[in-house]
PDB file of C-alpha atoms and ligand atoms in Angstrom:
ATOM      1  CA  UNK A   1     129.298 131.828 103.247  1.00 44.00           C
ATOM      2  CA  UNK A   2     131.605 130.669  99.837  1.00 47.00           C
ATOM      3  CA  UNK A   3     131.559 126.766  99.074  1.00 48.00           C
ATOM      4  CA  UNK A   4     135.678 125.592 101.229  1.00 49.00           C
ATOM      5  CA  UNK A   5     136.088 124.301 104.777  1.00 55.00           C
ATOM      6  CA  UNK A   6     134.277 122.277 106.693  1.00 60.00           C
ATOM      7  CA  UNK A   7     131.261 123.984 107.057  1.00 78.00           C
ATOM      8  CA  UNK A   8     130.568 124.613 103.301  1.00 84.00           C
ATOM      9  CA  UNK A   9     126.899 124.900 102.056  1.00 85.00           C
ATOM     10  CA  UNK A  10     127.080 121.296 100.677  1.00 85.00           C
ATOM     11  CA  UNK A  11     128.578 119.986 103.855  1.00 86.00           C
ATOM     12  CA  UNK A  12     125.350 121.848 105.346  1.00 85.00           C
ATOM     13  CA  UNK A  13     123.071 120.692 103.141  1.00 85.00           C
ATOM     14  CA  UNK A  14     124.662 117.476 103.058  1.00 85.00           C
ATOM     15  CA  UNK A  15     124.432 117.137 107.043  1.00 84.00           C
ATOM     16  CA  UNK A  16     120.628 118.270 107.185  1.00 83.00           C
ATOM     17  CA  UNK A  17     119.372 115.665 104.475  1.00 81.00           C
ATOM     18  CA  UNK A  18     121.639 112.722 106.306  1.00 77.00           C
ATOM     19  CA  UNK A  19     119.601 114.259 109.776  1.00 78.00           C
ATOM     20  CA  UNK A  20     116.352 113.790 107.662  1.00 74.00           C
ATOM     21  CA  UNK A  21     116.920 110.689 106.457  1.00 69.00           C
ATOM     22  CA  UNK A  22     117.950 109.504 109.832  1.00 66.00           C
ATOM     23  CA  UNK A  23     115.024 111.252 111.587  1.00 63.00           C
ATOM     24  CA  UNK A  24     112.421 108.600 108.907  1.00 60.00           C
ATOM     25  CA  UNK A  25     112.027 111.202 106.334  1.00 65.00           C
ATOM     26  CA  UNK A  26     110.847 109.522 103.168  1.00 62.00           C
ATOM     27  CA  UNK A  27     109.303 112.240 100.596  1.00 62.00           C
ATOM     28  CA  UNK A  28     109.606 115.828 100.049  1.00 61.00           C
ATOM     29  CA  UNK A  29     107.549 118.011 100.283  1.00 62.00           C
ATOM     30  CA  UNK A  30     105.789 120.075  97.150  1.00 65.00           C
ATOM     31  CA  UNK A  31     104.841 123.443  96.113  1.00 65.00           C
ATOM     32  CA  UNK A  32     101.231 121.954  95.309  1.00 69.00           C
ATOM     33  CA  UNK A  33      99.059 119.868  97.992  1.00 70.00           C
ATOM     34  CA  UNK A  34      98.794 115.757  97.038  1.00 69.00           C
ATOM     35  CA  UNK A  35      96.322 113.719  98.417  1.00 73.00           C
ATOM     36  CA  UNK A  36      99.200 110.792  98.819  1.00 70.00           C
ATOM     37  CA  UNK A  37      96.749 108.373 100.163  1.00 73.00           C
ATOM     38  CA  UNK A  38      94.737 108.917  97.433  1.00 76.00           C
ATOM     39  CA  UNK A  39      97.806 107.891  95.279  1.00 74.00           C
ATOM     40  CA  UNK A  40      97.806 105.028  97.747  1.00 69.00           C
ATOM     41  CA  UNK A  41      94.628 103.874  97.302  1.00 73.00           C
ATOM     42  CA  UNK A  42      94.971 104.733  93.255  1.00 77.00           C
ATOM     43  CA  UNK A  43      98.029 102.391  93.396  1.00 72.00           C
ATOM     44  CA  UNK A  44      97.181  99.168  95.128  1.00 69.00           C
ATOM     45  CA  UNK A  45      93.806  99.278  93.081  1.00 75.00           C
ATOM     46  CA  UNK A  46      96.046  98.800  89.966  1.00 75.00           C
ATOM     47  CA  UNK A  47      97.701  95.853  91.705  1.00 69.00           C
ATOM     48  CA  UNK A  48      94.776  94.112  92.739  1.00 69.00           C
ATOM     49  CA  UNK A  49      93.362  94.495  89.274  1.00 75.00           C
ATOM     50  CA  UNK A  50      96.677  93.168  87.740  1.00 70.00           C
ATOM     51  CA  UNK A  51      96.190  90.231  90.138  1.00 63.00           C
ATOM     52  CA  UNK A  52      93.000  89.509  89.048  1.00 64.00           C
ATOM     53  CA  UNK A  53      92.037  87.065  86.662  1.00 59.00           C
ATOM     54  CA  UNK A  54      91.168  88.719  82.730  1.00 54.00           C
ATOM     55  CA  UNK A  55      87.297  89.233  83.190  1.00 50.00           C
ATOM     56  CA  UNK A  56      86.688  88.387  86.834  1.00 46.00           C
ATOM     57  CA  UNK A  57      84.459  90.458  88.640  1.00 47.00           C
ATOM     58  CA  UNK A  58      86.322  92.713  91.188  1.00 45.00           C
ATOM     59  CA  UNK A  59      85.799  91.122  95.165  1.00 44.00           C
ATOM     60  CA  UNK A  60      83.585  92.747  96.841  1.00 42.00           C
ATOM     61  CA  UNK A  61      82.617  90.545  99.890  1.00 41.00           C
ATOM     62  CA  UNK A  62      80.478  93.021 101.496  1.00 42.00           C
ATOM     63  CA  UNK A  63      78.101  94.298  98.623  1.00 38.00           C
ATOM     64  CA  UNK A  64      77.835  98.470  98.293  1.00 36.00           C
ATOM     65  CA  UNK A  65      74.203  98.511  98.789  1.00 36.00           C
ATOM     66  CA  UNK A  66      75.358  96.985 102.176  1.00 40.00           C
ATOM     67  CA  UNK A  67      78.232  99.156 102.529  1.00 38.00           C
ATOM     68  CA  UNK A  68      77.524 100.524 106.357  1.00 39.00           C
ATOM     69  CA  UNK A  69      75.271 104.410 105.536  1.00 37.00           C
ATOM     70  CA  UNK A  70      75.812 107.748 107.153  1.00 35.00           C
ATOM     71  CA  UNK A  71      73.264 106.751 108.922  1.00 38.00           C
ATOM     72  CA  UNK A  72      73.860 103.497 110.267  1.00 40.00           C
ATOM     73  CA  UNK A  73      77.238 104.882 111.443  1.00 40.00           C
ATOM     74  CA  UNK A  74      78.451 105.212 115.227  1.00 46.00           C
ATOM     75  CA  UNK A  75      78.900 108.935 115.940  1.00 49.00           C
ATOM     76  CA  UNK A  76      82.199 108.361 116.524  1.00 44.00           C
ATOM     77  CA  UNK A  77      82.243 106.967 113.069  1.00 44.00           C
ATOM     78  CA  UNK A  78      80.461 109.456 111.394  1.00 46.00           C
ATOM     79  CA  UNK A  79      83.039 112.119 112.843  1.00 48.00           C
ATOM     80  CA  UNK A  80      85.217 110.737 111.057  1.00 44.00           C
ATOM     81  CA  UNK A  81      84.350 110.207 108.133  1.00 43.00           C
ATOM     82  CA  UNK A  82      82.924 113.508 107.811  1.00 48.00           C
ATOM     83  CA  UNK A  83      86.685 114.897 109.050  1.00 44.00           C
ATOM     84  CA  UNK A  84      87.507 113.035 106.610  1.00 43.00           C
ATOM     85  CA  UNK A  85      85.392 114.500 103.897  1.00 44.00           C
ATOM     86  CA  UNK A  86      86.398 117.704 104.679  1.00 47.00           C
ATOM     87  CA  UNK A  87      90.117 116.940 104.517  1.00 41.00           C
ATOM     88  CA  UNK A  88      89.107 115.298 100.765  1.00 41.00           C
ATOM     89  CA  UNK A  89      90.497 112.223 101.560  1.00 40.00           C
ATOM     90  CA  UNK A  90      88.633 108.769 100.111  1.00 41.00           C
ATOM     91  CA  UNK A  91      85.980 108.613 103.174  1.00 41.00           C
ATOM     92  CA  UNK A  92      85.736 104.408 102.447  1.00 44.00           C
ATOM     93  CA  UNK A  93      89.681 104.285 103.158  1.00 46.00           C
ATOM     94  CA  UNK A  94      88.541 106.065 106.563  1.00 45.00           C
ATOM     95  CA  UNK A  95      87.255 104.165 109.412  1.00 49.00           C
ATOM     96  CA  UNK A  96      87.392 103.439 113.295  1.00 50.00           C
ATOM     97  CA  UNK A  97      89.002 100.835 114.895  1.00 50.00           C
ATOM     98  CA  UNK A  98      86.357  98.454 117.122  1.00 74.00           C
ATOM     99  CA  UNK A  99      84.730  95.724 117.880  1.00 87.00           C
ATOM    100  CA  UNK A 100      82.675  96.091 115.011  1.00 91.00           C
ATOM    101  CA  UNK A 101      86.016  95.487 112.357  1.00 93.00           C
ATOM    102  CA  UNK A 102      86.820  92.860 114.930  1.00 95.00           C
ATOM    103  CA  UNK A 103      83.386  91.268 114.421  1.00 94.00           C
ATOM    104  CA  UNK A 104      83.583  92.046 110.739  1.00 95.00           C
ATOM    105  CA  UNK A 105      87.139  90.472 110.224  1.00 96.00           C
ATOM    106  CA  UNK A 106      86.226  87.462 111.561  1.00 95.00           C
ATOM    107  CA  UNK A 107      83.130  87.055 109.095  1.00 96.00           C
ATOM    108  CA  UNK A 108      85.036  87.880 106.177  1.00 96.00           C
ATOM    109  CA  UNK A 109      88.279  85.737 107.079  1.00 97.00           C
ATOM    110  CA  UNK A 110      86.170  82.522 108.499  1.00 95.00           C
ATOM    111  CA  UNK A 111      84.151  82.789 104.724  1.00 96.00           C
ATOM    112  CA  UNK A 112      87.477  82.567 102.992  1.00 97.00           C
ATOM    113  CA  UNK A 113      88.182  78.818 101.856  1.00 97.00           C
ATOM    114  CA  UNK A 114      91.109  79.346 100.418  1.00 97.00           C
ATOM    115  CA  UNK A 115      94.306  81.728 100.731  1.00 98.00           C
ATOM    116  CA  UNK A 116      93.629  82.744  97.248  1.00 98.00           C
ATOM    117  CA  UNK A 117      90.085  84.086  98.955  1.00 98.00           C
ATOM    118  CA  UNK A 118      91.448  85.077 102.666  1.00 98.00           C
ATOM    119  CA  UNK A 119      93.940  87.354 100.351  1.00 98.00           C
ATOM    120  CA  UNK A 120      91.021  88.984  98.244  1.00 98.00           C
ATOM    121  CA  UNK A 121      88.731  88.886 101.590  1.00 98.00           C
ATOM    122  CA  UNK A 122      92.161  91.011 103.594  1.00 98.00           C
ATOM    123  CA  UNK A 123      92.863  92.914 100.327  1.00 97.00           C
ATOM    124  CA  UNK A 124      88.642  93.659 100.939  1.00 97.00           C
ATOM    125  CA  UNK A 125      88.860  94.339 104.269  1.00 97.00           C
ATOM    126  CA  UNK A 126      88.696  98.716 105.313  1.00 95.00           C
ATOM    127  CA  UNK A 127      88.144  97.785 109.207  1.00 95.00           C
ATOM    128  CA  UNK A 128      91.780  98.742 109.725  1.00 96.00           C
ATOM    129  CA  UNK A 129      93.843 102.424 109.911  1.00 94.00           C
ATOM    130  CA  UNK A 130      96.655 100.729 108.684  1.00 97.00           C
ATOM    131  CA  UNK A 131      95.515 100.299 105.711  1.00 97.00           C
ATOM    132  CA  UNK A 132      95.397 103.894 104.732  1.00 96.00           C
ATOM    133  CA  UNK A 133      99.200 104.578 105.259  1.00 96.00           C
ATOM    134  CA  UNK A 134     100.337 101.277 103.471  1.00 97.00           C
ATOM    135  CA  UNK A 135     101.039 100.836 100.233  1.00 97.00           C
ATOM    136  CA  UNK A 136     100.409  96.962  99.889  1.00 98.00           C
ATOM    137  CA  UNK A 137      98.711  94.278 101.915  1.00 98.00           C
ATOM    138  CA  UNK A 138     101.874  92.169 103.053  1.00 98.00           C
ATOM    139  CA  UNK A 139      99.709  89.085 103.219  1.00 98.00           C
ATOM    140  CA  UNK A 140     102.573  85.717 102.968  1.00 98.00           C
ATOM    141  CA  UNK A 141     104.363  83.949 101.172  1.00 98.00           C
ATOM    142  CA  UNK A 142     105.770  80.071 100.416  1.00 98.00           C
ATOM    143  CA  UNK A 143     103.995  77.512 100.045  1.00 98.00           C
ATOM    144  CA  UNK A 144     100.353  76.722 100.187  1.00 97.00           C
ATOM    145  CA  UNK A 145     100.290  73.990 102.452  1.00 96.00           C
ATOM    146  CA  UNK A 146     103.471  74.207 104.803  1.00 97.00           C
ATOM    147  CA  UNK A 147     105.407  71.633 107.946  1.00 97.00           C
ATOM    148  CA  UNK A 148     106.545  75.419 109.508  1.00 98.00           C
ATOM    149  CA  UNK A 149     105.252  78.691 109.520  1.00 98.00           C
ATOM    150  CA  UNK A 150     106.764  81.253 110.620  1.00 98.00           C
ATOM    151  CA  UNK A 151     104.937  84.806 112.041  1.00 98.00           C
ATOM    152  CA  UNK A 152     106.507  88.263 112.394  1.00 98.00           C
ATOM    153  CA  UNK A 153     104.951  91.613 113.196  1.00 98.00           C
ATOM    154  CA  UNK A 154     104.321  93.623 111.303  1.00 98.00           C
ATOM    155  CA  UNK A 155     106.136  94.512 107.765  1.00 98.00           C
ATOM    156  CA  UNK A 156     108.409  97.433 107.659  1.00 98.00           C
ATOM    157  CA  UNK A 157     109.192  99.583 105.105  1.00 97.00           C
ATOM    158  CA  UNK A 158     111.467  97.295 102.358  1.00 97.00           C
ATOM    159  CA  UNK A 159     108.186  94.735 103.145  1.00 98.00           C
ATOM    160  CA  UNK A 160     105.507  97.393 101.944  1.00 98.00           C
ATOM    161  CA  UNK A 161     107.181  97.878  99.050  1.00 97.00           C
ATOM    162  CA  UNK A 162     107.388  94.747  98.141  1.00 98.00           C
ATOM    163  CA  UNK A 163     104.169  93.273  98.730  1.00 98.00           C
ATOM    164  CA  UNK A 164     106.257  90.552 100.506  1.00 98.00           C
ATOM    165  CA  UNK A 165     107.842  89.821 104.504  1.00 98.00           C
ATOM    166  CA  UNK A 166     111.199  89.521 105.283  1.00 98.00           C
ATOM    167  CA  UNK A 167     113.108  90.702 102.123  1.00 98.00           C
ATOM    168  CA  UNK A 168     114.233  93.369 104.153  1.00 97.00           C
ATOM    169  CA  UNK A 169     117.730  93.134 105.860  1.00 98.00           C
ATOM    170  CA  UNK A 170     115.964  90.924 108.897  1.00 98.00           C
ATOM    171  CA  UNK A 171     114.572  88.779 105.959  1.00 98.00           C
ATOM    172  CA  UNK A 172     117.264  88.156 104.619  1.00 98.00           C
ATOM    173  CA  UNK A 173     119.200  87.203 108.443  1.00 98.00           C
ATOM    174  CA  UNK A 174     116.000  85.213 108.499  1.00 98.00           C
ATOM    175  CA  UNK A 175     117.415  83.567 105.182  1.00 98.00           C
ATOM    176  CA  UNK A 176     120.169  83.044 106.989  1.00 98.00           C
ATOM    177  CA  UNK A 177     118.859  81.588 109.990  1.00 98.00           C
ATOM    178  CA  UNK A 178     116.647  79.064 108.033  1.00 98.00           C
ATOM    179  CA  UNK A 179     119.360  77.482 105.905  1.00 98.00           C
ATOM    180  CA  UNK A 180     121.493  77.331 109.227  1.00 98.00           C
ATOM    181  CA  UNK A 181     119.827  74.753 109.428  1.00 98.00           C
ATOM    182  CA  UNK A 182     118.786  72.774 106.491  1.00 98.00           C
ATOM    183  CA  UNK A 183     115.546  74.814 105.087  1.00 98.00           C
ATOM    184  CA  UNK A 184     115.323  76.904 102.432  1.00 98.00           C
ATOM    185  CA  UNK A 185     113.114  79.748 102.524  1.00 98.00           C
ATOM    186  CA  UNK A 186     110.726  78.685  99.671  1.00 98.00           C
ATOM    187  CA  UNK A 187     109.670  75.993 101.540  1.00 98.00           C
ATOM    188  CA  UNK A 188     108.242  77.882 104.706  1.00 98.00           C
ATOM    189  CA  UNK A 189     105.282  79.776 105.078  1.00 98.00           C
ATOM    190  CA  UNK A 190     106.926  82.644 106.281  1.00 98.00           C
ATOM    191  CA  UNK A 191     103.980  86.122 107.131  1.00 98.00           C
ATOM    192  CA  UNK A 192     103.031  88.357 110.240  1.00 98.00           C
ATOM    193  CA  UNK A 193     100.049  89.052 112.594  1.00 98.00           C
ATOM    194  CA  UNK A 194      99.528  92.316 110.849  1.00 98.00           C
ATOM    195  CA  UNK A 195      99.224  92.892 107.459  1.00 98.00           C
ATOM    196  CA  UNK A 196      99.857  96.592 106.522  1.00 98.00           C
ATOM    197  CA  UNK A 197     102.990  98.463 107.387  1.00 98.00           C
ATOM    198  CA  UNK A 198     102.607 100.931 109.992  1.00 97.00           C
ATOM    199  CA  UNK A 199     103.739 104.239 109.515  1.00 96.00           C
ATOM    200  CA  UNK A 200     106.900 105.373 110.733  1.00 95.00           C
ATOM    201  CA  UNK A 201     107.623 101.838 111.991  1.00 95.00           C
ATOM    202  CA  UNK A 202     105.732 102.108 114.909  1.00 97.00           C
ATOM    203  CA  UNK A 203     104.874  98.709 116.354  1.00 97.00           C
ATOM    204  CA  UNK A 204     100.946  98.584 116.009  1.00 97.00           C
ATOM    205  CA  UNK A 205      98.609  98.866 118.962  1.00 96.00           C
ATOM    206  CA  UNK A 206      96.294  96.304 120.438  1.00 95.00           C
ATOM    207  CA  UNK A 207      93.882  97.184 118.766  1.00 95.00           C
ATOM    208  CA  UNK A 208      95.026  97.322 115.011  1.00 96.00           C
ATOM    209  CA  UNK A 209      96.202  93.732 115.961  1.00 97.00           C
ATOM    210  CA  UNK A 210      92.637  92.252 117.531  1.00 96.00           C
ATOM    211  CA  UNK A 211      91.302  93.925 114.289  1.00 97.00           C
ATOM    212  CA  UNK A 212      94.281  91.730 112.079  1.00 97.00           C
ATOM    213  CA  UNK A 213      93.947  88.879 114.381  1.00 97.00           C
ATOM    214  CA  UNK A 214      91.404  86.972 112.866  1.00 97.00           C
ATOM    215  CA  UNK A 215      93.077  86.802 109.272  1.00 98.00           C
ATOM    216  CA  UNK A 216      96.161  85.509 110.075  1.00 98.00           C
ATOM    217  CA  UNK A 217      94.683  83.031 112.833  1.00 97.00           C
ATOM    218  CA  UNK A 218      92.506  81.660 109.143  1.00 97.00           C
ATOM    219  CA  UNK A 219      95.735  81.357 107.233  1.00 97.00           C
ATOM    220  CA  UNK A 220      97.279  79.352 109.874  1.00 97.00           C
ATOM    221  CA  UNK A 221      94.067  77.005 109.802  1.00 95.00           C
ATOM    222  CA  UNK A 222      94.935  77.275 106.008  1.00 96.00           C
ATOM    223  CA  UNK A 223      98.065  76.891 105.869  1.00 97.00           C
ATOM    224  CA  UNK A 224      97.926  73.512 108.412  1.00 95.00           C
ATOM    225  CA  UNK A 225     101.402  73.855 109.762  1.00 97.00           C
ATOM    226  CA  UNK A 226     102.571  71.103 112.271  1.00 97.00           C
ATOM    227  CA  UNK A 227     105.165  73.548 113.889  1.00 98.00           C
ATOM    228  CA  UNK A 228     104.509  77.048 114.219  1.00 98.00           C
ATOM    229  CA  UNK A 229     106.617  79.573 115.475  1.00 98.00           C
ATOM    230  CA  UNK A 230     106.541  83.619 116.485  1.00 98.00           C
ATOM    231  CA  UNK A 231     109.029  85.962 115.610  1.00 98.00           C
ATOM    232  CA  UNK A 232     109.959  88.006 118.616  1.00 98.00           C
ATOM    233  CA  UNK A 233     107.588  89.329 121.676  1.00 98.00           C
ATOM    234  CA  UNK A 234     104.467  91.292 119.434  1.00 98.00           C
ATOM    235  CA  UNK A 235     103.623  88.230 117.355  1.00 98.00           C
ATOM    236  CA  UNK A 236     104.183  85.596 120.058  1.00 98.00           C
ATOM    237  CA  UNK A 237     101.739  88.379 122.534  1.00 98.00           C
ATOM    238  CA  UNK A 238      99.156  88.530 119.646  1.00 98.00           C
ATOM    239  CA  UNK A 239      99.374  84.546 118.506  1.00 98.00           C
ATOM    240  CA  UNK A 240     100.183  82.442 121.645  1.00 97.00           C
ATOM    241  CA  UNK A 241      98.123  85.391 124.584  1.00 96.00           C
ATOM    242  CA  UNK A 242     101.720  85.216 126.014  1.00 96.00           C
ATOM    243  CA  UNK A 243     102.353  87.921 128.633  1.00 95.00           C
ATOM    244  CA  UNK A 244     105.942  87.078 129.870  1.00 96.00           C
ATOM    245  CA  UNK A 245     109.186  88.924 127.927  1.00 96.00           C
ATOM    246  CA  UNK A 246     111.134  87.458 124.785  1.00 98.00           C
ATOM    247  CA  UNK A 247     113.488  86.791 127.052  1.00 98.00           C
ATOM    248  CA  UNK A 248     111.869  84.595 129.378  1.00 98.00           C
ATOM    249  CA  UNK A 249     109.253  82.451 126.710  1.00 98.00           C
ATOM    250  CA  UNK A 250     111.842  81.584 123.532  1.00 98.00           C
ATOM    251  CA  UNK A 251     112.864  78.265 123.353  1.00 98.00           C
ATOM    252  CA  UNK A 252     109.652  76.828 124.813  1.00 98.00           C
ATOM    253  CA  UNK A 253     107.200  74.552 123.129  1.00 98.00           C
ATOM    254  CA  UNK A 254     103.769  75.394 123.780  1.00 97.00           C
ATOM    255  CA  UNK A 255     100.423  74.501 121.900  1.00 96.00           C
ATOM    256  CA  UNK A 256      98.890  76.750 119.458  1.00 97.00           C
ATOM    257  CA  UNK A 257      94.587  75.415 119.276  1.00 93.00           C
ATOM    258  CA  UNK A 258      92.955  76.796 115.879  1.00 81.00           C
ATOM    259  CA  UNK A 259      89.450  74.598 116.455  1.00 68.00           C
ATOM    260  CA  UNK A 260      87.886  73.183 119.133  1.00 59.00           C
ATOM    261  CA  UNK A 261      88.630  69.359 118.991  1.00 67.00           C
ATOM    262  CA  UNK A 262      91.493  68.333 121.159  1.00 66.00           C
ATOM    263  CA  UNK A 263      93.311  67.046 117.653  1.00 71.00           C
ATOM    264  CA  UNK A 264      93.938  70.952 116.131  1.00 85.00           C
ATOM    265  CA  UNK A 265      96.554  71.823 118.297  1.00 93.00           C
ATOM    266  CA  UNK A 266     100.484  71.943 116.845  1.00 96.00           C
ATOM    267  CA  UNK A 267     103.494  72.979 118.632  1.00 97.00           C
ATOM    268  CA  UNK A 268     104.160  76.163 118.604  1.00 98.00           C
ATOM    269  CA  UNK A 269     107.048  78.375 119.779  1.00 98.00           C
ATOM    270  CA  UNK A 270     108.719  81.978 120.143  1.00 98.00           C
ATOM    271  CA  UNK A 271     112.293  83.029 118.866  1.00 98.00           C
ATOM    272  CA  UNK A 272     114.140  86.049 118.837  1.00 98.00           C
ATOM    273  CA  UNK A 273     113.474  88.378 115.972  1.00 98.00           C
ATOM    274  CA  UNK A 274     115.690  88.764 113.492  1.00 98.00           C
ATOM    275  CA  UNK A 275     115.819  92.602 113.768  1.00 98.00           C
ATOM    276  CA  UNK A 276     116.365  92.327 117.675  1.00 98.00           C
ATOM    277  CA  UNK A 277     119.175  89.681 116.775  1.00 98.00           C
ATOM    278  CA  UNK A 278     120.433  92.634 114.042  1.00 98.00           C
ATOM    279  CA  UNK A 279     120.673  95.295 116.993  1.00 98.00           C
ATOM    280  CA  UNK A 280     121.854  92.397 119.509  1.00 98.00           C
ATOM    281  CA  UNK A 281     124.342  90.121 117.803  1.00 98.00           C
ATOM    282  CA  UNK A 282     125.239  88.529 121.035  1.00 98.00           C
ATOM    283  CA  UNK A 283     121.973  86.953 121.573  1.00 98.00           C
ATOM    284  CA  UNK A 284     122.447  84.992 118.293  1.00 98.00           C
ATOM    285  CA  UNK A 285     124.096  81.996 120.645  1.00 98.00           C
ATOM    286  CA  UNK A 286     120.393  81.839 122.339  1.00 98.00           C
ATOM    287  CA  UNK A 287     118.647  82.520 119.032  1.00 98.00           C
ATOM    288  CA  UNK A 288     121.389  79.332 117.299  1.00 98.00           C
ATOM    289  CA  UNK A 289     119.950  77.469 120.474  1.00 98.00           C
ATOM    290  CA  UNK A 290     116.459  76.783 119.527  1.00 98.00           C
ATOM    291  CA  UNK A 291     116.846  77.208 116.248  1.00 98.00           C
ATOM    292  CA  UNK A 292     117.924  73.576 116.609  1.00 98.00           C
ATOM    293  CA  UNK A 293     115.486  72.620 118.660  1.00 98.00           C
ATOM    294  CA  UNK A 294     113.022  73.577 116.397  1.00 98.00           C
ATOM    295  CA  UNK A 295     114.965  70.865 113.732  1.00 98.00           C
ATOM    296  CA  UNK A 296     115.108  68.144 116.491  1.00 98.00           C
ATOM    297  CA  UNK A 297     111.070  68.846 116.739  1.00 98.00           C
ATOM    298  CA  UNK A 298     110.929  69.184 113.353  1.00 98.00           C
ATOM    299  CA  UNK A 299     112.334  66.344 112.245  1.00 96.00           C
ATOM    300  CA  UNK A 300     110.112  64.390 114.208  1.00 95.00           C
ATOM    301  CA  UNK A 301     107.076  65.766 113.012  1.00 92.00           C
ATOM    302  CA  UNK A 302     107.814  65.566 108.505  1.00 81.00           C
TER     303      UNK A 302
HETATM  304  N1  URA B   1     109.908  92.880 110.860  1.00 61.51           N
HETATM  305  C1  URA B   1     108.626  92.024 110.740  1.00 61.51           C
HETATM  306  O1  URA B   1     108.235  91.411 112.012  1.00 61.51           O
HETATM  307  N2  URA B   1     108.235  91.122 109.807  1.00 61.51           N
HETATM  308  C2  URA B   1     108.520  91.686 108.390  1.00 61.51           C
HETATM  309  O2  URA B   1     108.027  91.687 107.091  1.00 61.51           O
HETATM  310  C3  URA B   1     109.631  92.660 108.410  1.00 61.51           C
HETATM  311  C4  URA B   1     110.259  92.604 109.469  1.00 61.51           C
END
């Protein structure tokens, strides 16, 4: 086949590349094996070191001497660690999601007295497997205390690369939604229920969400917003415990409790996720209704 006609070699190659891109292929294989887990870990370490103040010791909420030794590991953890060792991947990054990880997350999150400490705790936490494949920990963005806090599901590709929530297409729509009701993105705290991008943008599993929950709950407590808004159904399920679909619960005020005292509750609601609105633009009229309700409520509490 020569380079002519609708099926030239270039056309076929371009079609193949287009198909791979549309299928979500982001990196090409090379002749020699590359340990991308180790590369990601090294990159993350470099970013964390750059963020640490000079000469400050690396955060180690659990000293190395207290890290679970092979004999302390449960059998399934032991098997995972062994297979990771055999594969040549860093064993410290591989974990088995279970109640131990949830309890560990809870303990670390509770110990954080500020957002800075919470970020360090999260970055040092190895109990969630999503961290293995994510490039960055997407902690949250916005003021340390804010009247309004928005919580999405989990970072996507753009957010994973930038280390910042909602910077991709849905983030741009979110910014427009906020400005439509007179809010500036930089005055709003924006974060996600899960801080690591699930591979290929799959939804986080219930176990992964449960493991991450103590960190987002502590973040809400520290930011102490006056209103909380969950973007989309997975966030509403994780944070507000909603059981029904988003089209049923959206726009309805409920309360979020972050303490045992009765006063430690704030109004909360779920609205449609901007990514959903990009796919279903006709539903923007529902989102607009909810945004107006949000604006009215915000004016009464701030
Ligand atoms: N979708 C989310 O839920 N969160 C992001 O940060 C980006 C897209």
